[in-house]
Coordinates of C-alpha atoms and ligand atoms in Angstrom, one line a residue:
X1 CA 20.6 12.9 16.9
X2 CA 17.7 13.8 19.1
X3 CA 16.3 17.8 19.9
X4 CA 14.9 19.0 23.0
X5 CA 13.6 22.1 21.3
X6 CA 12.1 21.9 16.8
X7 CA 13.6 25.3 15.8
X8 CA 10.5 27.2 14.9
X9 CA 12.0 27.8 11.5
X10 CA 12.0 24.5 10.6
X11 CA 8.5 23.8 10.0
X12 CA 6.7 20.7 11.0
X13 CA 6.9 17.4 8.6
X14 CA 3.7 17.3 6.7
X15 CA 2.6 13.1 6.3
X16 CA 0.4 12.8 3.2
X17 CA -1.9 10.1 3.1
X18 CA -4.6 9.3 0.2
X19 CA -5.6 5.8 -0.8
X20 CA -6.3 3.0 1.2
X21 CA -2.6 1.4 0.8
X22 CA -1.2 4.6 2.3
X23 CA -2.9 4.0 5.6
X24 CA -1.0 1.1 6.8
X25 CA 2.3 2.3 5.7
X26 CA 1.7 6.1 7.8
X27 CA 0.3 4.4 11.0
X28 CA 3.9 3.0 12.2
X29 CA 5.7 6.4 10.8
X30 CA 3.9 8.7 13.1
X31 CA 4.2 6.8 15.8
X32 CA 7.6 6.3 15.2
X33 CA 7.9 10.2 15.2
X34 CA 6.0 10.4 18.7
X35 CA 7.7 7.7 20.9
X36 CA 11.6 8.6 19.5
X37 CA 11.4 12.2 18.3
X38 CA 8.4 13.8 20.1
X39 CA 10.1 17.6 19.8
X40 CA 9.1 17.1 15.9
X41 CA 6.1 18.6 14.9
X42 CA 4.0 16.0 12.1
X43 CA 0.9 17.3 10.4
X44 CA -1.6 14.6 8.7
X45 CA -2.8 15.4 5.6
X46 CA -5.4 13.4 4.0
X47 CA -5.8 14.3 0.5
X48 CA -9.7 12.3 0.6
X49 CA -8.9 10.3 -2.3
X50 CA -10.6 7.6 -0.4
X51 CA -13.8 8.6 1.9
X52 CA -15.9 5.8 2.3
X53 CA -16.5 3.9 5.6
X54 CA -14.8 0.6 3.6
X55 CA -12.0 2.1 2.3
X56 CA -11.3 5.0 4.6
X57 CA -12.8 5.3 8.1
X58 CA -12.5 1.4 9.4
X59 CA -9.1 1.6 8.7
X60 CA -8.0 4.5 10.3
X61 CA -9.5 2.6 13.7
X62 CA -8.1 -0.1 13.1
X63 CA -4.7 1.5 12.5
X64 CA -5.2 3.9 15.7
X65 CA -4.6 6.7 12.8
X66 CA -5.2 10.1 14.4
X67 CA -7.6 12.1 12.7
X68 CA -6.4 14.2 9.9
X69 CA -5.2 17.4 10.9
X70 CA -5.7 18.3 7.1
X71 CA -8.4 16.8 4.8
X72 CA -8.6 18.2 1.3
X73 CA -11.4 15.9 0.1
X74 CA -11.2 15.6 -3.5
X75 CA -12.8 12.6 -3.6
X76 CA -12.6 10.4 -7.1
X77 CA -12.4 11.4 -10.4
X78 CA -10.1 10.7 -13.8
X79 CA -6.3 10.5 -13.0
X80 CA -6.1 14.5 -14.6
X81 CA -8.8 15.3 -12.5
X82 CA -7.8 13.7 -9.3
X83 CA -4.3 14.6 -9.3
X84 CA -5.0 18.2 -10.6
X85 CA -7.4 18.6 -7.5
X86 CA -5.0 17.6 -4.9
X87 CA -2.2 19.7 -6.1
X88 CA -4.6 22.8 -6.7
X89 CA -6.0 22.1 -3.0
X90 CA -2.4 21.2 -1.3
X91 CA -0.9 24.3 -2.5
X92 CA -2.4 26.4 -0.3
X93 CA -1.6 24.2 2.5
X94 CA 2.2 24.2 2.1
X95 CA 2.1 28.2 1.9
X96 CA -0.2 27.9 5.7
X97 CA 2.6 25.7 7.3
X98 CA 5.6 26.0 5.5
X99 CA 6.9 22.4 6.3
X100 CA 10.3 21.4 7.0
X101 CA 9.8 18.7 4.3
X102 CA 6.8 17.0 3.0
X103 CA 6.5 13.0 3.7
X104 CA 4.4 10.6 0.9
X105 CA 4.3 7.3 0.7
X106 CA 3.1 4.2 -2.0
X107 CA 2.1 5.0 -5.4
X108 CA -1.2 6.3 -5.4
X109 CA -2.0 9.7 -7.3
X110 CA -2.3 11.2 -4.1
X111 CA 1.8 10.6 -3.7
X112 CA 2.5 12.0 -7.2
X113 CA 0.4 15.2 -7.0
X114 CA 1.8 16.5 -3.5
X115 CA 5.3 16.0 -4.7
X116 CA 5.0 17.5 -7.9
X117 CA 3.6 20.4 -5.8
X118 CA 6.4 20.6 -3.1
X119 CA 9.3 20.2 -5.4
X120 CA 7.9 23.4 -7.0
X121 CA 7.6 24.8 -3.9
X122 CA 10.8 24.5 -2.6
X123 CA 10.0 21.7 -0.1
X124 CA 11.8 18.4 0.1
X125 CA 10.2 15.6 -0.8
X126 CA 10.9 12.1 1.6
X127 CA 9.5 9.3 -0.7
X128 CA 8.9 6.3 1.4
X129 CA 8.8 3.0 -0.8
X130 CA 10.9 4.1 -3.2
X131 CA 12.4 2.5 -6.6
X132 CA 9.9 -0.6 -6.9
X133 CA 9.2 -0.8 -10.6
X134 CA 7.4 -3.0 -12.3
X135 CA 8.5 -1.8 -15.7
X136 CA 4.5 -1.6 -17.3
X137 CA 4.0 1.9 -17.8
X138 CA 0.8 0.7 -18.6
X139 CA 0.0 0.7 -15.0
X140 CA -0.9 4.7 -13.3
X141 CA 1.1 3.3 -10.1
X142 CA 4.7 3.1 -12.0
X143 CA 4.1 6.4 -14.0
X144 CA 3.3 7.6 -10.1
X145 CA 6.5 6.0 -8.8
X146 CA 8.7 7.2 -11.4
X147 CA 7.7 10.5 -11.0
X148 CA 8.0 11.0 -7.2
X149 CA 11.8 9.4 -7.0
X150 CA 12.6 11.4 -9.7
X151 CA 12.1 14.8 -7.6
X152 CA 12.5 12.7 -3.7
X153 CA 15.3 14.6 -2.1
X154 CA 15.0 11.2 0.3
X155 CA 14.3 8.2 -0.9
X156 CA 13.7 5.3 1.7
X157 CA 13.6 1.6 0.0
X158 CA 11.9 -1.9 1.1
X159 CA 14.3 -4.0 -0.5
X160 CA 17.8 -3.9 -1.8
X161 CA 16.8 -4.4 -5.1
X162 CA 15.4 -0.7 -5.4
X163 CA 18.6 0.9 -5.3
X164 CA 19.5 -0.4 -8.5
X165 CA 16.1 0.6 -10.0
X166 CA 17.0 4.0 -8.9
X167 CA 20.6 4.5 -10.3
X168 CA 19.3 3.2 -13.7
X169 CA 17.4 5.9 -13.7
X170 CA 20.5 8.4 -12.4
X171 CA 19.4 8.9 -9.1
X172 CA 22.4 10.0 -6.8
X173 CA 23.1 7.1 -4.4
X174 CA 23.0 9.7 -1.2
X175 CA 19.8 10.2 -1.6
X176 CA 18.7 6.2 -1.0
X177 CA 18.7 4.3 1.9
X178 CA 17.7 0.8 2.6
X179 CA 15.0 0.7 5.6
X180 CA 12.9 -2.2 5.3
X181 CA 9.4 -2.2 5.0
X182 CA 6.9 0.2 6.8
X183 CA 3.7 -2.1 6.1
X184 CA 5.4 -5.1 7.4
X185 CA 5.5 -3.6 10.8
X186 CA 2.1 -2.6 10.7
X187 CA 1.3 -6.0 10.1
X188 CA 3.8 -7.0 12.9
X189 CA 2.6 -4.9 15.5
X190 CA -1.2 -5.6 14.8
X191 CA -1.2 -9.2 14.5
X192 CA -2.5 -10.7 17.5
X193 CA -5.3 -8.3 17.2
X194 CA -6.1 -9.5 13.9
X195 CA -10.2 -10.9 13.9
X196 CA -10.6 -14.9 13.4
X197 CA -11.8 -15.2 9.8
X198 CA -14.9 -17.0 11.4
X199 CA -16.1 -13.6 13.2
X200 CA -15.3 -11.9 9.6
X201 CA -18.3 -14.1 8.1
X202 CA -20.8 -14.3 10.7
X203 CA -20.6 -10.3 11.1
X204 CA -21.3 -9.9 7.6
X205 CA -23.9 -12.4 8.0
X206 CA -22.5 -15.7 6.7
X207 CA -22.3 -19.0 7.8
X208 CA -18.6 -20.0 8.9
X209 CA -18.6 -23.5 8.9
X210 CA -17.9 -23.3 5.0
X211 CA -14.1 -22.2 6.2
X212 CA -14.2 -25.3 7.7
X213 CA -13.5 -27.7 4.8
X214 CA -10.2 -29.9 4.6
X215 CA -8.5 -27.1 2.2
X216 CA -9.8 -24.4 4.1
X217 CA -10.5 -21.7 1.8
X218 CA -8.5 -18.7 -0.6
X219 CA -8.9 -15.3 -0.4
X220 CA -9.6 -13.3 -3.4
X221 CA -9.0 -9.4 -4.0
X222 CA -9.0 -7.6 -7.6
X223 CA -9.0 -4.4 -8.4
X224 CA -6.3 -3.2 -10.5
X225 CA -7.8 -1.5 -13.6
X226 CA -6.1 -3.8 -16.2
X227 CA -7.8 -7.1 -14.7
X228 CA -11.2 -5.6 -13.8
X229 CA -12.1 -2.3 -16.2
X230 CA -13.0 -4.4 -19.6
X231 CA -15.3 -7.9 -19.4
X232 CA -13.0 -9.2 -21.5
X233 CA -10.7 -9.7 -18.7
X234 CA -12.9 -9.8 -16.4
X235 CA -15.2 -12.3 -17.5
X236 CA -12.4 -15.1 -18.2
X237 CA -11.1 -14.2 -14.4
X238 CA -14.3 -15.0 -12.6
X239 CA -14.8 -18.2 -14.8
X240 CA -11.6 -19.5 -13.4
X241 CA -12.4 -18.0 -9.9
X242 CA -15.2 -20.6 -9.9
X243 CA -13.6 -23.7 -11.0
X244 CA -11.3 -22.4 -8.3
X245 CA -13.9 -22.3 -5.8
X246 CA -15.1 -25.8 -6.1
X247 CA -11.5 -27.0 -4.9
X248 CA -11.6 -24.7 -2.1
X249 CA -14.4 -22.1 -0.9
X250 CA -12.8 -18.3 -1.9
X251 CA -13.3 -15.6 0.0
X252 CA -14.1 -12.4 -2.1
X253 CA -13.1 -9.2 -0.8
X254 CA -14.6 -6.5 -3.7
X255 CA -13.3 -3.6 -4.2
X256 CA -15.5 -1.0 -5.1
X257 CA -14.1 -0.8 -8.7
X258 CA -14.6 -4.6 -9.1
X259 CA -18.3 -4.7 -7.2
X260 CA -19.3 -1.6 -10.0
X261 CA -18.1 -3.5 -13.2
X262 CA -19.3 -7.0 -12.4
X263 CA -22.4 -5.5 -11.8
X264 CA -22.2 -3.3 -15.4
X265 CA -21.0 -5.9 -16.8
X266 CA -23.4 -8.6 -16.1
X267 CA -21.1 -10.7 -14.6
X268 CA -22.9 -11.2 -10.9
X269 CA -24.1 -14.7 -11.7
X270 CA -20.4 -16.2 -12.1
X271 CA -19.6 -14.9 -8.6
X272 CA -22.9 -16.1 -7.1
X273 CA -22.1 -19.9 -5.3
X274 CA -22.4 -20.9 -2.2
X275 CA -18.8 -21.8 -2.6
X276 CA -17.8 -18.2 -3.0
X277 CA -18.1 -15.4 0.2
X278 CA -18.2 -11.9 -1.5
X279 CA -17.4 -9.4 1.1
X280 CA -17.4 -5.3 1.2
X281 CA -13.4 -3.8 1.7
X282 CA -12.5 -5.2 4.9
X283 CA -10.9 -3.3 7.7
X284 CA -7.2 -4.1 8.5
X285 CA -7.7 -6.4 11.1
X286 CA -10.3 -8.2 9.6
X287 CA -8.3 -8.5 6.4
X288 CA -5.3 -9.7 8.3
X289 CA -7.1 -12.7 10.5
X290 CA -8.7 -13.7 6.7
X291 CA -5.0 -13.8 5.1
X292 CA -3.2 -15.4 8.1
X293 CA -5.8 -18.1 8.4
X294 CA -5.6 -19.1 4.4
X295 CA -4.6 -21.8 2.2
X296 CA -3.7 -19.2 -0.1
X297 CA -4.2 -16.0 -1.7
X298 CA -5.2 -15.1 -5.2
X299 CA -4.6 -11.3 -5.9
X300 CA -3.7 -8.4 -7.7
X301 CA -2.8 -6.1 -5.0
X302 CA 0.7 -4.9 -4.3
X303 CA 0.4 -4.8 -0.7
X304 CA -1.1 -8.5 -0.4
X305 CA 2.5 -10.2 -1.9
X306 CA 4.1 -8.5 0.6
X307 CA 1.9 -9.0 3.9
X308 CA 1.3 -12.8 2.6
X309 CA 5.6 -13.0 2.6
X310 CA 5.6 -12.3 6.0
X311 CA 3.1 -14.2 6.9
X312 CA 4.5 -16.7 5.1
X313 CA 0.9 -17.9 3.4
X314 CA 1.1 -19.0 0.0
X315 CA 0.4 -16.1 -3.0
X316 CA -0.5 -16.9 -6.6
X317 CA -0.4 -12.9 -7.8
X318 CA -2.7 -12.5 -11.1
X319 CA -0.4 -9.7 -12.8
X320 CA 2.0 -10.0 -15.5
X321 CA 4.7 -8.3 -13.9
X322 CA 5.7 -7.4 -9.9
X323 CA 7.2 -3.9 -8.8
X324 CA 8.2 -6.3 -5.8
X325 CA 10.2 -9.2 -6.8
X326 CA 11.6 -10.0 -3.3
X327 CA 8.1 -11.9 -2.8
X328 CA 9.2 -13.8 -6.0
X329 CA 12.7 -14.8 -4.7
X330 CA 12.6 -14.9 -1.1
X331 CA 9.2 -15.1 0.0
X332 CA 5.7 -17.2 -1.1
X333 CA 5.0 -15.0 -4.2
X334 CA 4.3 -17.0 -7.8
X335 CA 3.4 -14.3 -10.7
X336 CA 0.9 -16.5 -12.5
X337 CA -0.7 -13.5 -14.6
X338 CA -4.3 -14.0 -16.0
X339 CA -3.7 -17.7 -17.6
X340 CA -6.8 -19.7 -16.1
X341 CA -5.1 -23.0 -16.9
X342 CA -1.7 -21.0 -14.9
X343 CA -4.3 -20.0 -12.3
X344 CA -5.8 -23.9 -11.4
X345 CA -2.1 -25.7 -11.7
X346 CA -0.9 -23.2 -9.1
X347 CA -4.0 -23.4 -7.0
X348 CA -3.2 -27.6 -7.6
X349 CA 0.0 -27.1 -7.1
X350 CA -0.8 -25.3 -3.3
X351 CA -3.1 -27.8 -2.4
X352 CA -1.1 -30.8 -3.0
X353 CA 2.6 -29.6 -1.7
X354 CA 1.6 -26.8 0.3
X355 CA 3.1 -24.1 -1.3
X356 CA 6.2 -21.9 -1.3
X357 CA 7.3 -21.6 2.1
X358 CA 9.8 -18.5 1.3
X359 CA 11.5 -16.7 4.3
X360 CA 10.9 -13.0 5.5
X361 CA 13.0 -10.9 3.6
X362 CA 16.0 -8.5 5.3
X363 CA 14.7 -5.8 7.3
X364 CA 10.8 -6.6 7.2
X365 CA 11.4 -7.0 11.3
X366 CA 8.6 -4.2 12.5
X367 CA 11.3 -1.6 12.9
X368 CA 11.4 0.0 9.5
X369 CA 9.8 3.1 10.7
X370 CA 12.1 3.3 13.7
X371 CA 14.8 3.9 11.1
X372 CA 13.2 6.1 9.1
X373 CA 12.2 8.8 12.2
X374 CA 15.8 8.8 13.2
X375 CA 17.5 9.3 9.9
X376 CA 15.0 11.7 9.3
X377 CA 15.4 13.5 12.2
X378 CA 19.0 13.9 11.5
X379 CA 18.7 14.8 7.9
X380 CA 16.6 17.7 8.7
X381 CA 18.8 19.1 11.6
X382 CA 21.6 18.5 9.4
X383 CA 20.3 20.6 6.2
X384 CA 19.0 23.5 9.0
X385 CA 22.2 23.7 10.6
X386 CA 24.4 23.9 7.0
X387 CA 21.9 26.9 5.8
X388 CA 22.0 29.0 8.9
X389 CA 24.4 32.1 8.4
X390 CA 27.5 31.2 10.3
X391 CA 27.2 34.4 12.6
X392 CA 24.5 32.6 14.5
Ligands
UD1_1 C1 -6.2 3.5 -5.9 C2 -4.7 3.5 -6.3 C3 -4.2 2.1 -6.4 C4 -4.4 1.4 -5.1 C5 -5.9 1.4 -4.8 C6 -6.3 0.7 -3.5 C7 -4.1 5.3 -7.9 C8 -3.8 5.6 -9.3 N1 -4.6 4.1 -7.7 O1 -6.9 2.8 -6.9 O2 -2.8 2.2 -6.6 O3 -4.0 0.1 -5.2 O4 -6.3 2.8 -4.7 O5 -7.7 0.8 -3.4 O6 -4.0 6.2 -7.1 N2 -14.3 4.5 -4.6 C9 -15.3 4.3 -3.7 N3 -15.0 4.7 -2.4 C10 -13.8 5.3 -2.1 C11 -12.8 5.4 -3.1 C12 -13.1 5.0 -4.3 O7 -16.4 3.9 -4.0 O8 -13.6 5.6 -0.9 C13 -14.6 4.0 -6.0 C14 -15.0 5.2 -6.9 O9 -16.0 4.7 -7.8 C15 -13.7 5.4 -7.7 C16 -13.1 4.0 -7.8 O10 -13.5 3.4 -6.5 O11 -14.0 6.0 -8.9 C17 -11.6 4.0 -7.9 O12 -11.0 4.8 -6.9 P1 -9.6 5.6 -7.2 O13 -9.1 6.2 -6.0 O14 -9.7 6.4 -8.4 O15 -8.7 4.3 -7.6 P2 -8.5 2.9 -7.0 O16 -8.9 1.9 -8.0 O17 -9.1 2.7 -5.6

């Protein structure tokens, strides 16, 4: 169903980005929303959760994100703190525009806190990346995801599997629908833009031959709290990090979390080789060049076992659990937790046989947000249409 005309009434559909994980997943939505359904009205709202030129402003270039029309700019803080300030700041906001339904995506406390305030509201919520669980309550991203399906009106999935996540937890099955994945055709679309890891180094002023070696090299990111707030996790990581490193060079990609605790923890010496490339946040396509062109990744991140499945690069995921266990059936994805001897037999493992090969799971084609936009689309027009008085 397509509209010439947005009935004024209906308000535009606010798209609320945050953290750096939201960013990729947005790009492809508004665009979707401007090729196929250009009568409907989006507004951008960045919450400011992340600011910095790292984690924020490179990526929105290399995403060709519009500018925010919206930026609260909370910055960081404790979860309370964080969450508290978006929701005090986005209130306001909602009351200004009076949306026709507000749009989050991803876990992030950003996603939580403008759907607990929309709900409240009276605005529907559209949760996109909904029903991945990891089942760890222990990590702020479930308790986030939980929460925002719980009050979704819409709930749009990445894999089939999430459905069944969501009825556990009495979710009505109307609500869900099965798109495919939103980051997967950001990664799609911007792949043959993606930089050659060899411009990556020299740029940030390292010498690229060491990529050159006959196992190429790993890429490394870490930042969720439980692997990198306490040196007692920390510590054991990096040590098996650099046993790693002198099978293959490693590529280091800190997050600012990671960067401030090795350095308060006195840690910088285990990460200081000439085996081992420690980089600032990369921008997208920088990031996606260093993935594409690896022997294999060694991560935490959510987003990383899903971008290395399609790009069918071999993952070793350093987590006790996955909210995404396509990666583990279908795709390159082994959960090897935080076990250093777990850690150099999969790492062995990759460089002897190569690795999982995996295929790309259903619906990770670059169209995901295609289907989203039009379903959308009709879903409003449908809920306007049933609440207008029948006289009109
Ligand atoms: C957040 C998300 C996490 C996501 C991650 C990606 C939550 C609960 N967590 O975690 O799901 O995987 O983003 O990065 O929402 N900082 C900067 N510059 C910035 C932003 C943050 O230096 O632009 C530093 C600050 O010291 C801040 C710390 O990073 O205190 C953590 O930032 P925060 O947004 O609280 O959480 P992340 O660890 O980034």
């Amino acid at each position: 169903m397509t509209l010439e005309r947005w009935p004024v009434e209906l308000g535009p559909v606010i798209c609320v980005v945050g953290a750096r994980p939201n960013f990729m997943k947005m790009a492809p939505i508004l665009r979707a929303f401007a090729a196929h359904h250009p009568a409907i009205p989006t507004l951008l709202l960045h919450t400011g959760q992340h600011y910095d030129k790292d984690m924020n402003d490179r990526l929105f270039v290399d995403l060709r994100l519009p500018h925010p029309d919206i930026n609260l700019e909370v910055g960081s803080g404790t979860h309370a703190v964080q969450t508290g300030e978006v929701m005090r700041r986005f209130e306001p906001v909602l009351d200004a525009h009076k949306p026709s339904c507000v749009l989050v995506v991803g876990d992030v406390n950003s996603t939580l806190a403008c759907s607990l305030v929309s709900v409240k509201k009276g605005v529907p919520v559209v949760h996109v990346e909904a029903g991945l669980r990891s089942y760890d309550r222990g990590m702020p991203e479930e308790v986030n995801r939980v929460l925002t399906d719980q009050i979704a009106d819409l709930l749009y999935t990445t894999e089939r599997s999430a459905l069944d996540n969501l009825l556990r937890e009495g979710i009505a099955e109307e609500r869900v629908r099965f798109v495919g994945n939103v980051m997967i055709d950001s990664l799609l679309s911007n792949r043959e833009f993606a930089h050659p890891p060899a411009k990556t180094l020299s740029q940030a002023g390292f010498d690229p031959s060491i990529l050159e070696g006959a196992n190429s090299y790993g890429v490394v990111t870490l930042h969720r709290p439980s692997n990198v707030d306490r040196a007692e996790t920390l510590q054991p990581l990096l040590e098996v990090l650099r046993r790693v490193s002198e099978k293959l060079p490693l590529v280091f990609a800190l997050h600012p979390r990671t960067r401030a605790n090795i350095e308060r923890f006195g840690l910088s010496d285990l990460v200081a080789s000439e085996r081992i490339v420690l980089l600032p946040p990369q921008g997208y396509l920088e990031m996606l060049g260093l993935m594409a062109g690896a022997k294999l990744v060694l991560t935490d991140s959510g987003g990383l076992q899903e971008e290395t499945t399609a790009l069918g690069v071999p993952c070793l995921t350093i987590r006790e659990n996955t909210e995404r266990p396509i990666t583990i059936d279908q795709g390159t994805n082994i959960m090897v937790g935080r076990d250093g001897q777990a850690i150099i037999d999969g790492v062995d493992e990759i460089l002897a046989k190569g690795g999982k090969r995996g295929r790309v799971p259903e619906y990770w084609d670059g169209h995901a947000a295609e289907r989203i936009a039009a379903d959308l689309a009709q879903w409003l027009i449908e809920r306007h249409l049933q609440a207008k008085p029948k006289s009109e």
